[in-house]
mmCIF file with all atom_site columns, C-alpha atoms and ligand atoms in Angstrom:
data_model
loop_
_atom_site.group_PDB
_atom_site.id
_atom_site.type_symbol
_atom_site.label_atom_id
_atom_site.label_alt_id
_atom_site.label_comp_id
_atom_site.label_asym_id
_atom_site.label_entity_id
_atom_site.label_seq_id
_atom_site.pdbx_PDB_ins_code
_atom_site.Cartn_x
_atom_site.Cartn_y
_atom_site.Cartn_z
_atom_site.occupancy
_atom_site.B_iso_or_equiv
_atom_site.pdbx_formal_charge
_atom_site.auth_seq_id
_atom_site.auth_comp_id
_atom_site.auth_asym_id
_atom_site.auth_atom_id
_atom_site.pdbx_PDB_model_num
ATOM   1   C  CA  . MET A 1 1   ? -29.206 -20.508 -40.063 1.00 0.00 ? 1193 MET A CA  1
ATOM   2   C  CA  . ALA A 1 2   ? -26.895 -19.864 -42.984 1.00 0.00 ? 1194 ALA A CA  1
ATOM   3   C  CA  . ALA A 1 3   ? -28.075 -20.395 -46.538 1.00 0.00 ? 1195 ALA A CA  1
ATOM   4   C  CA  . SER A 1 4   ? -26.947 -23.667 -48.070 1.00 0.00 ? 1196 SER A CA  1
ATOM   5   C  CA  . GLU A 1 5   ? -24.581 -23.426 -51.043 1.00 0.00 ? 1197 GLU A CA  1
ATOM   6   C  CA  . PRO A 1 6   ? -26.906 -23.801 -54.034 1.00 0.00 ? 1198 PRO A CA  1
ATOM   7   C  CA  . ILE A 1 7   ? -26.052 -24.724 -57.595 1.00 0.00 ? 1199 ILE A CA  1
ATOM   8   C  CA  . VAL A 1 8   ? -26.585 -21.465 -59.437 1.00 0.00 ? 1200 VAL A CA  1
ATOM   9   C  CA  . GLU A 1 9   ? -26.812 -21.152 -63.181 1.00 0.00 ? 1201 GLU A CA  1
ATOM   10  C  CA  . VAL A 1 10  ? -25.482 -17.728 -64.107 1.00 0.00 ? 1202 VAL A CA  1
ATOM   11  C  CA  . LEU A 1 11  ? -27.814 -15.796 -66.410 1.00 0.00 ? 1203 LEU A CA  1
ATOM   12  C  CA  . PHE A 1 12  ? -26.025 -12.428 -66.367 1.00 0.00 ? 1204 PHE A CA  1
ATOM   13  C  CA  . SER A 1 13  ? -22.368 -12.279 -65.355 1.00 0.00 ? 1205 SER A CA  1
ATOM   14  C  CA  . SER A 1 14  ? -20.882 -9.328  -63.534 1.00 0.00 ? 1206 SER A CA  1
ATOM   15  C  CA  . ALA A 1 15  ? -19.110 -8.359  -66.783 1.00 0.00 ? 1207 ALA A CA  1
ATOM   16  C  CA  . ASP A 1 16  ? -22.458 -8.467  -68.683 1.00 0.00 ? 1208 ASP A CA  1
ATOM   17  C  CA  . ILE A 1 17  ? -24.042 -6.296  -65.995 1.00 0.00 ? 1209 ILE A CA  1
ATOM   18  C  CA  . SER A 1 18  ? -21.216 -3.791  -65.957 1.00 0.00 ? 1210 SER A CA  1
ATOM   19  C  CA  . THR A 1 19  ? -21.292 -3.344  -69.747 1.00 0.00 ? 1211 THR A CA  1
ATOM   20  C  CA  . ARG A 1 20  ? -25.062 -2.935  -69.715 1.00 0.00 ? 1212 ARG A CA  1
ATOM   21  C  CA  . ASN A 1 21  ? -24.931 -0.394  -66.866 1.00 0.00 ? 1213 ASN A CA  1
ATOM   22  C  CA  . THR A 1 22  ? -22.642 1.831   -68.938 1.00 0.00 ? 1214 THR A CA  1
ATOM   23  C  CA  . GLU A 1 23  ? -25.079 1.661   -71.873 1.00 0.00 ? 1215 GLU A CA  1
ATOM   24  C  CA  . LEU A 1 24  ? -28.089 2.316   -69.634 1.00 0.00 ? 1216 LEU A CA  1
ATOM   25  C  CA  . ALA A 1 25  ? -26.410 5.330   -68.059 1.00 0.00 ? 1217 ALA A CA  1
ATOM   26  C  CA  . GLU A 1 26  ? -25.773 6.812   -71.481 1.00 0.00 ? 1218 GLU A CA  1
ATOM   27  C  CA  . GLU A 1 27  ? -29.419 6.256   -72.520 1.00 0.00 ? 1219 GLU A CA  1
ATOM   28  C  CA  . ILE A 1 28  ? -30.610 7.882   -69.288 1.00 0.00 ? 1220 ILE A CA  1
ATOM   29  C  CA  . ALA A 1 29  ? -28.245 10.853  -69.567 1.00 0.00 ? 1221 ALA A CA  1
ATOM   30  C  CA  . LYS A 1 30  ? -29.365 11.511  -73.130 1.00 0.00 ? 1222 LYS A CA  1
ATOM   31  C  CA  . ASP A 1 31  ? -33.034 11.267  -72.237 1.00 0.00 ? 1223 ASP A CA  1
ATOM   32  C  CA  . MET A 1 32  ? -33.152 12.985  -68.834 1.00 0.00 ? 1224 MET A CA  1
ATOM   33  C  CA  . GLY A 1 33  ? -30.203 15.355  -68.676 1.00 0.00 ? 1225 GLY A CA  1
ATOM   34  C  CA  . SER A 1 34  ? -27.913 16.028  -65.747 1.00 0.00 ? 1226 SER A CA  1
ATOM   35  C  CA  . ASP A 1 35  ? -30.187 17.339  -62.977 1.00 0.00 ? 1227 ASP A CA  1
ATOM   36  C  CA  . ILE A 1 36  ? -32.234 14.396  -61.745 1.00 0.00 ? 1228 ILE A CA  1
ATOM   37  C  CA  . LEU A 1 37  ? -33.458 12.899  -58.481 1.00 0.00 ? 1229 LEU A CA  1
ATOM   38  C  CA  . VAL A 1 38  ? -32.734 9.179   -58.329 1.00 0.00 ? 1230 VAL A CA  1
ATOM   39  C  CA  . ILE A 1 39  ? -35.039 7.181   -56.063 1.00 0.00 ? 1231 ILE A CA  1
ATOM   40  C  CA  . ALA A 1 40  ? -33.866 3.620   -55.449 1.00 0.00 ? 1232 ALA A CA  1
ATOM   41  C  CA  . VAL A 1 41  ? -36.519 1.184   -54.286 1.00 0.00 ? 1233 VAL A CA  1
ATOM   42  C  CA  . LEU A 1 42  ? -35.296 -0.909  -51.345 1.00 0.00 ? 1234 LEU A CA  1
ATOM   43  C  CA  . LYS A 1 43  ? -34.168 -3.458  -50.708 1.00 0.00 ? 1235 LYS A CA  1
ATOM   44  C  CA  . GLY A 1 44  ? -33.680 -5.213  -54.029 1.00 0.00 ? 1236 GLY A CA  1
ATOM   45  C  CA  . SER A 1 45  ? -32.251 -2.354  -56.083 1.00 0.00 ? 1237 SER A CA  1
ATOM   46  C  CA  . PHE A 1 46  ? -29.454 -1.243  -53.773 1.00 0.00 ? 1238 PHE A CA  1
ATOM   47  C  CA  . VAL A 1 47  ? -26.613 -3.037  -55.571 1.00 0.00 ? 1239 VAL A CA  1
ATOM   48  C  CA  . PHE A 1 48  ? -27.838 -2.084  -59.048 1.00 0.00 ? 1240 PHE A CA  1
ATOM   49  C  CA  . ALA A 1 49  ? -28.468 1.517   -57.980 1.00 0.00 ? 1241 ALA A CA  1
ATOM   50  C  CA  . ALA A 1 50  ? -25.000 1.803   -56.425 1.00 0.00 ? 1242 ALA A CA  1
ATOM   51  C  CA  . ASP A 1 51  ? -23.365 0.740   -59.696 1.00 0.00 ? 1243 ASP A CA  1
ATOM   52  C  CA  . LEU A 1 52  ? -25.749 2.664   -61.946 1.00 0.00 ? 1244 LEU A CA  1
ATOM   53  C  CA  . ILE A 1 53  ? -25.255 6.019   -60.189 1.00 0.00 ? 1245 ILE A CA  1
ATOM   54  C  CA  . ARG A 1 54  ? -21.498 5.720   -60.723 1.00 0.00 ? 1246 ARG A CA  1
ATOM   55  C  CA  . ALA A 1 55  ? -22.069 4.882   -64.397 1.00 0.00 ? 1247 ALA A CA  1
ATOM   56  C  CA  . LEU A 1 56  ? -24.408 7.902   -64.518 1.00 0.00 ? 1248 LEU A CA  1
ATOM   57  C  CA  . HIS A 1 57  ? -21.627 10.079  -63.143 1.00 0.00 ? 1249 HIS A CA  1
ATOM   58  C  CA  . TYR A 1 58  ? -19.325 9.076   -65.995 1.00 0.00 ? 1250 TYR A CA  1
ATOM   59  C  CA  . ALA A 1 59  ? -22.206 9.797   -68.411 1.00 0.00 ? 1251 ALA A CA  1
ATOM   60  C  CA  . GLY A 1 60  ? -22.340 13.376  -67.092 1.00 0.00 ? 1252 GLY A CA  1
ATOM   61  C  CA  . VAL A 1 61  ? -25.333 13.072  -64.745 1.00 0.00 ? 1253 VAL A CA  1
ATOM   62  C  CA  . ARG A 1 62  ? -25.192 14.776  -61.315 1.00 0.00 ? 1254 ARG A CA  1
ATOM   63  C  CA  . PRO A 1 63  ? -28.058 13.132  -59.456 1.00 0.00 ? 1255 PRO A CA  1
ATOM   64  C  CA  . GLN A 1 64  ? -29.410 13.560  -55.967 1.00 0.00 ? 1256 GLN A CA  1
ATOM   65  C  CA  . ILE A 1 65  ? -30.190 10.180  -54.390 1.00 0.00 ? 1257 ILE A CA  1
ATOM   66  C  CA  . ASP A 1 66  ? -33.008 9.067   -52.108 1.00 0.00 ? 1258 ASP A CA  1
ATOM   67  C  CA  . PHE A 1 67  ? -34.517 5.743   -51.077 1.00 0.00 ? 1259 PHE A CA  1
ATOM   68  C  CA  . MET A 1 68  ? -37.991 4.343   -50.719 1.00 0.00 ? 1260 MET A CA  1
ATOM   69  C  CA  . ALA A 1 69  ? -38.959 0.944   -49.339 1.00 0.00 ? 1261 ALA A CA  1
ATOM   70  C  CA  . LEU A 1 70  ? -42.097 -0.658  -50.737 1.00 0.00 ? 1262 LEU A CA  1
ATOM   71  C  CA  . SER A 1 71  ? -43.887 -3.858  -49.834 1.00 0.00 ? 1263 SER A CA  1
ATOM   72  C  CA  . SER A 1 72  ? -46.632 -5.667  -51.633 1.00 0.00 ? 1264 SER A CA  1
ATOM   73  C  CA  . TYR A 1 73  ? -49.196 -7.508  -49.638 1.00 0.00 ? 1265 TYR A CA  1
ATOM   74  C  CA  . GLY A 1 74  ? -51.496 -10.264 -50.693 1.00 0.00 ? 1266 GLY A CA  1
ATOM   75  C  CA  . ASP A 1 75  ? -51.134 -13.004 -53.229 1.00 0.00 ? 1267 ASP A CA  1
ATOM   76  C  CA  . LYS A 1 76  ? -49.150 -11.634 -56.159 1.00 0.00 ? 1268 LYS A CA  1
ATOM   77  C  CA  . THR A 1 77  ? -51.218 -13.697 -58.561 1.00 0.00 ? 1269 THR A CA  1
ATOM   78  C  CA  . ILE A 1 78  ? -54.413 -11.945 -57.469 1.00 0.00 ? 1270 ILE A CA  1
ATOM   79  C  CA  . SER A 1 79  ? -55.002 -8.547  -58.995 1.00 0.00 ? 1271 SER A CA  1
ATOM   80  C  CA  . SER A 1 80  ? -56.018 -7.000  -55.659 1.00 0.00 ? 1272 SER A CA  1
ATOM   81  C  CA  . GLY A 1 81  ? -52.426 -7.167  -54.302 1.00 0.00 ? 1273 GLY A CA  1
ATOM   82  C  CA  . THR A 1 82  ? -51.642 -3.721  -52.877 1.00 0.00 ? 1274 THR A CA  1
ATOM   83  C  CA  . VAL A 1 83  ? -48.373 -1.890  -52.452 1.00 0.00 ? 1275 VAL A CA  1
ATOM   84  C  CA  . VAL A 1 84  ? -47.502 0.144   -49.359 1.00 0.00 ? 1276 VAL A CA  1
ATOM   85  C  CA  . ILE A 1 85  ? -44.633 2.504   -48.528 1.00 0.00 ? 1277 ILE A CA  1
ATOM   86  C  CA  . THR A 1 86  ? -42.681 1.128   -45.561 1.00 0.00 ? 1278 THR A CA  1
ATOM   87  C  CA  . ARG A 1 87  ? -39.963 3.810   -45.719 1.00 0.00 ? 1279 ARG A CA  1
ATOM   88  C  CA  . ASP A 1 88  ? -40.596 7.078   -47.491 1.00 0.00 ? 1280 ASP A CA  1
ATOM   89  C  CA  . ILE A 1 89  ? -38.206 9.425   -49.287 1.00 0.00 ? 1281 ILE A CA  1
ATOM   90  C  CA  . VAL A 1 90  ? -36.851 12.469  -47.455 1.00 0.00 ? 1282 VAL A CA  1
ATOM   91  C  CA  . ASP A 1 91  ? -36.466 14.805  -50.443 1.00 0.00 ? 1283 ASP A CA  1
ATOM   92  C  CA  . THR A 1 92  ? -39.365 16.618  -52.074 1.00 0.00 ? 1284 THR A CA  1
ATOM   93  C  CA  . VAL A 1 93  ? -40.173 15.580  -55.621 1.00 0.00 ? 1285 VAL A CA  1
ATOM   94  C  CA  . LYS A 1 94  ? -42.132 18.705  -56.521 1.00 0.00 ? 1286 LYS A CA  1
ATOM   95  C  CA  . GLY A 1 95  ? -41.031 19.921  -59.948 1.00 0.00 ? 1287 GLY A CA  1
ATOM   96  C  CA  . ARG A 1 96  ? -38.205 17.356  -60.120 1.00 0.00 ? 1288 ARG A CA  1
ATOM   97  C  CA  . LYS A 1 97  ? -37.244 14.956  -62.873 1.00 0.00 ? 1289 LYS A CA  1
ATOM   98  C  CA  . VAL A 1 98  ? -37.293 11.624  -61.053 1.00 0.00 ? 1290 VAL A CA  1
ATOM   99  C  CA  . LEU A 1 99  ? -35.599 8.381   -62.039 1.00 0.00 ? 1291 LEU A CA  1
ATOM   100 C  CA  . LEU A 1 100 ? -37.061 5.440   -60.115 1.00 0.00 ? 1292 LEU A CA  1
ATOM   101 C  CA  . ILE A 1 101 ? -34.726 2.456   -59.924 1.00 0.00 ? 1293 ILE A CA  1
ATOM   102 C  CA  . ASP A 1 102 ? -35.825 -1.070  -59.031 1.00 0.00 ? 1294 ASP A CA  1
ATOM   103 C  CA  . ASP A 1 103 ? -34.496 -4.578  -59.371 1.00 0.00 ? 1295 ASP A CA  1
ATOM   104 C  CA  . ILE A 1 104 ? -37.109 -6.464  -61.362 1.00 0.00 ? 1296 ILE A CA  1
ATOM   105 C  CA  . LEU A 1 105 ? -40.443 -5.803  -62.995 1.00 0.00 ? 1297 LEU A CA  1
ATOM   106 C  CA  . GLU A 1 106 ? -42.939 -8.637  -62.624 1.00 0.00 ? 1298 GLU A CA  1
ATOM   107 C  CA  . SER A 1 107 ? -46.614 -7.817  -62.219 1.00 0.00 ? 1299 SER A CA  1
ATOM   108 C  CA  . GLY A 1 108 ? -45.700 -4.145  -62.672 1.00 0.00 ? 1300 GLY A CA  1
ATOM   109 C  CA  . ARG A 1 109 ? -47.671 -3.164  -59.565 1.00 0.00 ? 1301 ARG A CA  1
ATOM   110 C  CA  . THR A 1 110 ? -44.730 -1.883  -57.503 1.00 0.00 ? 1302 THR A CA  1
ATOM   111 C  CA  . MET A 1 111 ? -43.493 0.479   -60.209 1.00 0.00 ? 1303 MET A CA  1
ATOM   112 C  CA  . GLU A 1 112 ? -46.968 1.576   -61.259 1.00 0.00 ? 1304 GLU A CA  1
ATOM   113 C  CA  . PHE A 1 113 ? -47.778 2.456   -57.653 1.00 0.00 ? 1305 PHE A CA  1
ATOM   114 C  CA  . ALA A 1 114 ? -44.506 4.313   -57.041 1.00 0.00 ? 1306 ALA A CA  1
ATOM   115 C  CA  . ALA A 1 115 ? -44.612 6.267   -60.305 1.00 0.00 ? 1307 ALA A CA  1
ATOM   116 C  CA  . ASN A 1 116 ? -48.227 7.365   -59.720 1.00 0.00 ? 1308 ASN A CA  1
ATOM   117 C  CA  . GLU A 1 117 ? -47.482 8.319   -56.113 1.00 0.00 ? 1309 GLU A CA  1
ATOM   118 C  CA  . LEU A 1 118 ? -44.558 10.566  -57.141 1.00 0.00 ? 1310 LEU A CA  1
ATOM   119 C  CA  . LEU A 1 119 ? -46.552 12.186  -59.951 1.00 0.00 ? 1311 LEU A CA  1
ATOM   120 C  CA  . GLU A 1 120 ? -49.356 12.897  -57.466 1.00 0.00 ? 1312 GLU A CA  1
ATOM   121 C  CA  . ARG A 1 121 ? -46.789 14.590  -55.228 1.00 0.00 ? 1313 ARG A CA  1
ATOM   122 C  CA  . GLY A 1 122 ? -45.924 16.947  -58.066 1.00 0.00 ? 1314 GLY A CA  1
ATOM   123 C  CA  . ALA A 1 123 ? -42.889 15.401  -59.781 1.00 0.00 ? 1315 ALA A CA  1
ATOM   124 C  CA  . ALA A 1 124 ? -42.379 17.049  -63.176 1.00 0.00 ? 1316 ALA A CA  1
ATOM   125 C  CA  . GLU A 1 125 ? -41.478 13.720  -64.746 1.00 0.00 ? 1317 GLU A CA  1
ATOM   126 C  CA  . VAL A 1 126 ? -41.049 10.144  -63.512 1.00 0.00 ? 1318 VAL A CA  1
ATOM   127 C  CA  . LYS A 1 127 ? -39.052 7.625   -65.511 1.00 0.00 ? 1319 LYS A CA  1
ATOM   128 C  CA  . THR A 1 128 ? -38.360 4.066   -64.423 1.00 0.00 ? 1320 THR A CA  1
ATOM   129 C  CA  . CYS A 1 129 ? -35.215 1.990   -64.747 1.00 0.00 ? 1321 CYS A CA  1
ATOM   130 C  CA  . LEU A 1 130 ? -35.377 -1.725  -64.061 1.00 0.00 ? 1322 LEU A CA  1
ATOM   131 C  CA  . MET A 1 131 ? -32.427 -4.058  -64.021 1.00 0.00 ? 1323 MET A CA  1
ATOM   132 C  CA  . LEU A 1 132 ? -34.614 -6.955  -65.182 1.00 0.00 ? 1324 LEU A CA  1
ATOM   133 C  CA  . ASP A 1 133 ? -37.960 -7.260  -66.934 1.00 0.00 ? 1325 ASP A CA  1
ATOM   134 C  CA  . LYS A 1 134 ? -39.969 -10.504 -66.532 1.00 0.00 ? 1326 LYS A CA  1
ATOM   135 C  CA  . LYS A 1 135 ? -42.483 -9.626  -69.213 1.00 0.00 ? 1327 LYS A CA  1
ATOM   136 C  CA  . GLU A 1 136 ? -44.409 -12.903 -68.989 1.00 0.00 ? 1328 GLU A CA  1
ATOM   137 C  CA  . LYS A 1 137 ? -45.447 -12.086 -65.420 1.00 0.00 ? 1329 LYS A CA  1
ATOM   138 C  CA  . ARG A 1 138 ? -47.028 -8.696  -66.136 1.00 0.00 ? 1330 ARG A CA  1
ATOM   139 C  CA  . ILE A 1 139 ? -50.479 -8.121  -64.641 1.00 0.00 ? 1331 ILE A CA  1
ATOM   140 C  CA  . VAL A 1 140 ? -50.959 -4.365  -64.964 1.00 0.00 ? 1332 VAL A CA  1
ATOM   141 C  CA  . ASP A 1 141 ? -50.312 -2.414  -68.150 1.00 0.00 ? 1333 ASP A CA  1
ATOM   142 C  CA  . PHE A 1 142 ? -46.937 -0.911  -67.261 1.00 0.00 ? 1334 PHE A CA  1
ATOM   143 C  CA  . GLN A 1 143 ? -43.796 -0.436  -69.304 1.00 0.00 ? 1335 GLN A CA  1
ATOM   144 C  CA  . ALA A 1 144 ? -40.402 0.591   -67.983 1.00 0.00 ? 1336 ALA A CA  1
ATOM   145 C  CA  . ASP A 1 145 ? -38.510 3.406   -69.679 1.00 0.00 ? 1337 ASP A CA  1
ATOM   146 C  CA  . PHE A 1 146 ? -35.078 1.792   -69.291 1.00 0.00 ? 1338 PHE A CA  1
ATOM   147 C  CA  . VAL A 1 147 ? -34.422 -1.942  -68.884 1.00 0.00 ? 1339 VAL A CA  1
ATOM   148 C  CA  . GLY A 1 148 ? -31.143 -3.747  -68.267 1.00 0.00 ? 1340 GLY A CA  1
ATOM   149 C  CA  . PHE A 1 149 ? -32.099 -7.222  -69.482 1.00 0.00 ? 1341 PHE A CA  1
ATOM   150 C  CA  . ASP A 1 150 ? -35.198 -9.185  -70.388 1.00 0.00 ? 1342 ASP A CA  1
ATOM   151 C  CA  . CYS A 1 151 ? -35.469 -11.934 -67.778 1.00 0.00 ? 1343 CYS A CA  1
ATOM   152 C  CA  . PRO A 1 152 ? -36.733 -15.459 -68.403 1.00 0.00 ? 1344 PRO A CA  1
ATOM   153 C  CA  . ASP A 1 153 ? -39.637 -16.624 -66.248 1.00 0.00 ? 1345 ASP A CA  1
ATOM   154 C  CA  . LEU A 1 154 ? -37.399 -18.079 -63.533 1.00 0.00 ? 1346 LEU A CA  1
ATOM   155 C  CA  . PHE A 1 155 ? -36.864 -17.078 -59.910 1.00 0.00 ? 1347 PHE A CA  1
ATOM   156 C  CA  . VAL A 1 156 ? -33.591 -15.175 -59.973 1.00 0.00 ? 1348 VAL A CA  1
ATOM   157 C  CA  . ILE A 1 157 ? -31.129 -14.262 -57.220 1.00 0.00 ? 1349 ILE A CA  1
ATOM   158 C  CA  . GLY A 1 158 ? -28.009 -12.170 -56.811 1.00 0.00 ? 1350 GLY A CA  1
ATOM   159 C  CA  . TYR A 1 159 ? -26.904 -8.595  -57.492 1.00 0.00 ? 1351 TYR A CA  1
ATOM   160 C  CA  . GLY A 1 160 ? -29.399 -7.408  -54.868 1.00 0.00 ? 1352 GLY A CA  1
ATOM   161 C  CA  . LEU A 1 161 ? -32.115 -9.971  -55.530 1.00 0.00 ? 1353 LEU A CA  1
ATOM   162 C  CA  . ASP A 1 162 ? -32.841 -12.315 -52.657 1.00 0.00 ? 1354 ASP A CA  1
ATOM   163 C  CA  . PHE A 1 163 ? -34.369 -15.609 -51.768 1.00 0.00 ? 1355 PHE A CA  1
ATOM   164 C  CA  . ALA A 1 164 ? -35.519 -15.367 -48.118 1.00 0.00 ? 1356 ALA A CA  1
ATOM   165 C  CA  . HIS A 1 165 ? -33.077 -12.447 -47.634 1.00 0.00 ? 1357 HIS A CA  1
ATOM   166 C  CA  . TYR A 1 166 ? -30.081 -14.505 -48.751 1.00 0.00 ? 1358 TYR A CA  1
ATOM   167 C  CA  . TYR A 1 167 ? -27.910 -14.281 -51.881 1.00 0.00 ? 1359 TYR A CA  1
ATOM   168 C  CA  . ARG A 1 168 ? -28.157 -10.503 -52.385 1.00 0.00 ? 1360 ARG A CA  1
ATOM   169 C  CA  . GLU A 1 169 ? -24.353 -10.322 -52.280 1.00 0.00 ? 1361 GLU A CA  1
ATOM   170 C  CA  . LEU A 1 170 ? -23.758 -12.512 -55.348 1.00 0.00 ? 1362 LEU A CA  1
ATOM   171 C  CA  . PRO A 1 171 ? -21.896 -10.405 -57.941 1.00 0.00 ? 1363 PRO A CA  1
ATOM   172 C  CA  . TYR A 1 172 ? -23.944 -11.979 -60.782 1.00 0.00 ? 1364 TYR A CA  1
ATOM   173 C  CA  . ILE A 1 173 ? -27.599 -12.787 -61.479 1.00 0.00 ? 1365 ILE A CA  1
ATOM   174 C  CA  . GLY A 1 174 ? -28.596 -16.424 -61.660 1.00 0.00 ? 1366 GLY A CA  1
ATOM   175 C  CA  . HIS A 1 175 ? -31.200 -18.947 -60.745 1.00 0.00 ? 1367 HIS A CA  1
ATOM   176 C  CA  . ILE A 1 176 ? -31.019 -21.902 -58.412 1.00 0.00 ? 1368 ILE A CA  1
ATOM   177 C  CA  . VAL A 1 177 ? -30.885 -25.204 -60.271 1.00 0.00 ? 1369 VAL A CA  1
ATOM   178 C  CA  . ASP A 1 178 ? -32.787 -28.043 -58.601 1.00 0.00 ? 1370 ASP A CA  1
ATOM   179 C  CA  . GLU A 1 179 ? -30.574 -30.999 -57.856 1.00 0.00 ? 1371 GLU A CA  1
HETATM 180 P  P1  . LIG B 2 .   ? -44.000 -6.514  -59.051 1.00 0.00 ? 170  LIG B P1  1
HETATM 181 O  O1  . LIG B 2 .   ? -43.541 -6.026  -60.401 1.00 0.00 ? 170  LIG B O1  1
HETATM 182 O  O2  . LIG B 2 .   ? -44.859 -5.551  -58.317 1.00 0.00 ? 170  LIG B O2  1
HETATM 183 O  O3  . LIG B 2 .   ? -44.627 -7.884  -59.144 1.00 0.00 ? 170  LIG B O3  1
HETATM 184 O  O4  . LIG B 2 .   ? -42.773 -6.639  -58.057 1.00 0.00 ? 170  LIG B O4  1
HETATM 185 C  C1  . LIG B 2 .   ? -41.585 -7.201  -58.329 1.00 0.00 ? 170  LIG B C1  1
HETATM 186 C  C2  . LIG B 2 .   ? -40.884 -7.395  -56.996 1.00 0.00 ? 170  LIG B C2  1
HETATM 187 O  O5  . LIG B 2 .   ? -40.974 -8.763  -56.611 1.00 0.00 ? 170  LIG B O5  1
HETATM 188 C  C3  . LIG B 2 .   ? -39.407 -7.086  -57.131 1.00 0.00 ? 170  LIG B C3  1
HETATM 189 O  O6  . LIG B 2 .   ? -39.108 -5.769  -56.707 1.00 0.00 ? 170  LIG B O6  1
HETATM 190 C  C4  . LIG B 2 .   ? -38.749 -8.140  -56.255 1.00 0.00 ? 170  LIG B C4  1
HETATM 191 O  O7  . LIG B 2 .   ? -38.594 -7.650  -54.944 1.00 0.00 ? 170  LIG B O7  1
HETATM 192 C  C5  . LIG B 2 .   ? -39.700 -9.294  -56.241 1.00 0.00 ? 170  LIG B C5  1
HETATM 193 N  N1  . LIG B 2 .   ? -39.312 -10.339 -57.222 1.00 0.00 ? 170  LIG B N1  1
HETATM 194 C  C6  . LIG B 2 .   ? -39.965 -10.617 -58.340 1.00 0.00 ? 170  LIG B C6  1
HETATM 195 N  N2  . LIG B 2 .   ? -39.368 -11.627 -59.022 1.00 0.00 ? 170  LIG B N2  1
HETATM 196 C  C7  . LIG B 2 .   ? -38.295 -11.973 -58.315 1.00 0.00 ? 170  LIG B C7  1
HETATM 197 C  C8  . LIG B 2 .   ? -37.246 -12.950 -58.523 1.00 0.00 ? 170  LIG B C8  1
HETATM 198 O  O8  . LIG B 2 .   ? -37.181 -13.712 -59.509 1.00 0.00 ? 170  LIG B O8  1
HETATM 199 N  N3  . LIG B 2 .   ? -36.287 -13.005 -57.562 1.00 0.00 ? 170  LIG B N3  1
HETATM 200 C  C9  . LIG B 2 .   ? -36.294 -12.202 -56.465 1.00 0.00 ? 170  LIG B C9  1
HETATM 201 N  N4  . LIG B 2 .   ? -37.252 -11.280 -56.234 1.00 0.00 ? 170  LIG B N4  1
HETATM 202 C  C10 . LIG B 2 .   ? -38.243 -11.158 -57.148 1.00 0.00 ? 170  LIG B C10 1
HETATM 203 MG MG1 . LIG B 2 .   ? -38.331 -5.244  -54.668 1.00 0.00 ? 171  LIG B MG1 1
#
């Protein structure tokens, strides 16, 4: 069944996102240097990561790219919710400077888990870049190193973010307005 055409209020336009990606890439290049391993967390970050790595290129970064799929189980509002790797990276992180990219930081559990896992595997450094930060939803004490935009406490879609696997293709980030 196809998704119905919702009324979407745009929060971040594709022009806003593009401008911010250029700024983020410059911040990252300055902080991390040229030789980094980018790990994009699937599925939500694939659109953001695809744009950000090209912005990184123009900022002088020459990254290697890998992917990791993570799933959280259990009620997100309960602090026992656990994160599991459903698709692991292929590259080794030992001694590498790693930039983890994800779509949105809510409870903080996904990023906390992934960053700790990569440090345990011997990464020299792990920094995190999130397109959106929903600060009001934080459960664990985790702060991202690089953030695209602060996000209001609304369910957002587009630019990789889904609702029931739909709307990832929207070129902007918005939220569905109830009729
Ligand atoms: P957390 O920080 O561990 O709670 O995980 C955040 C994850 O939940 C993200 O990677 C998204 O996959 C998903 N998520 C959280 N908020 C939203 C939203 O507003 N729209 C779509 N997905 C979301
Ligand atoms: Mg996700």
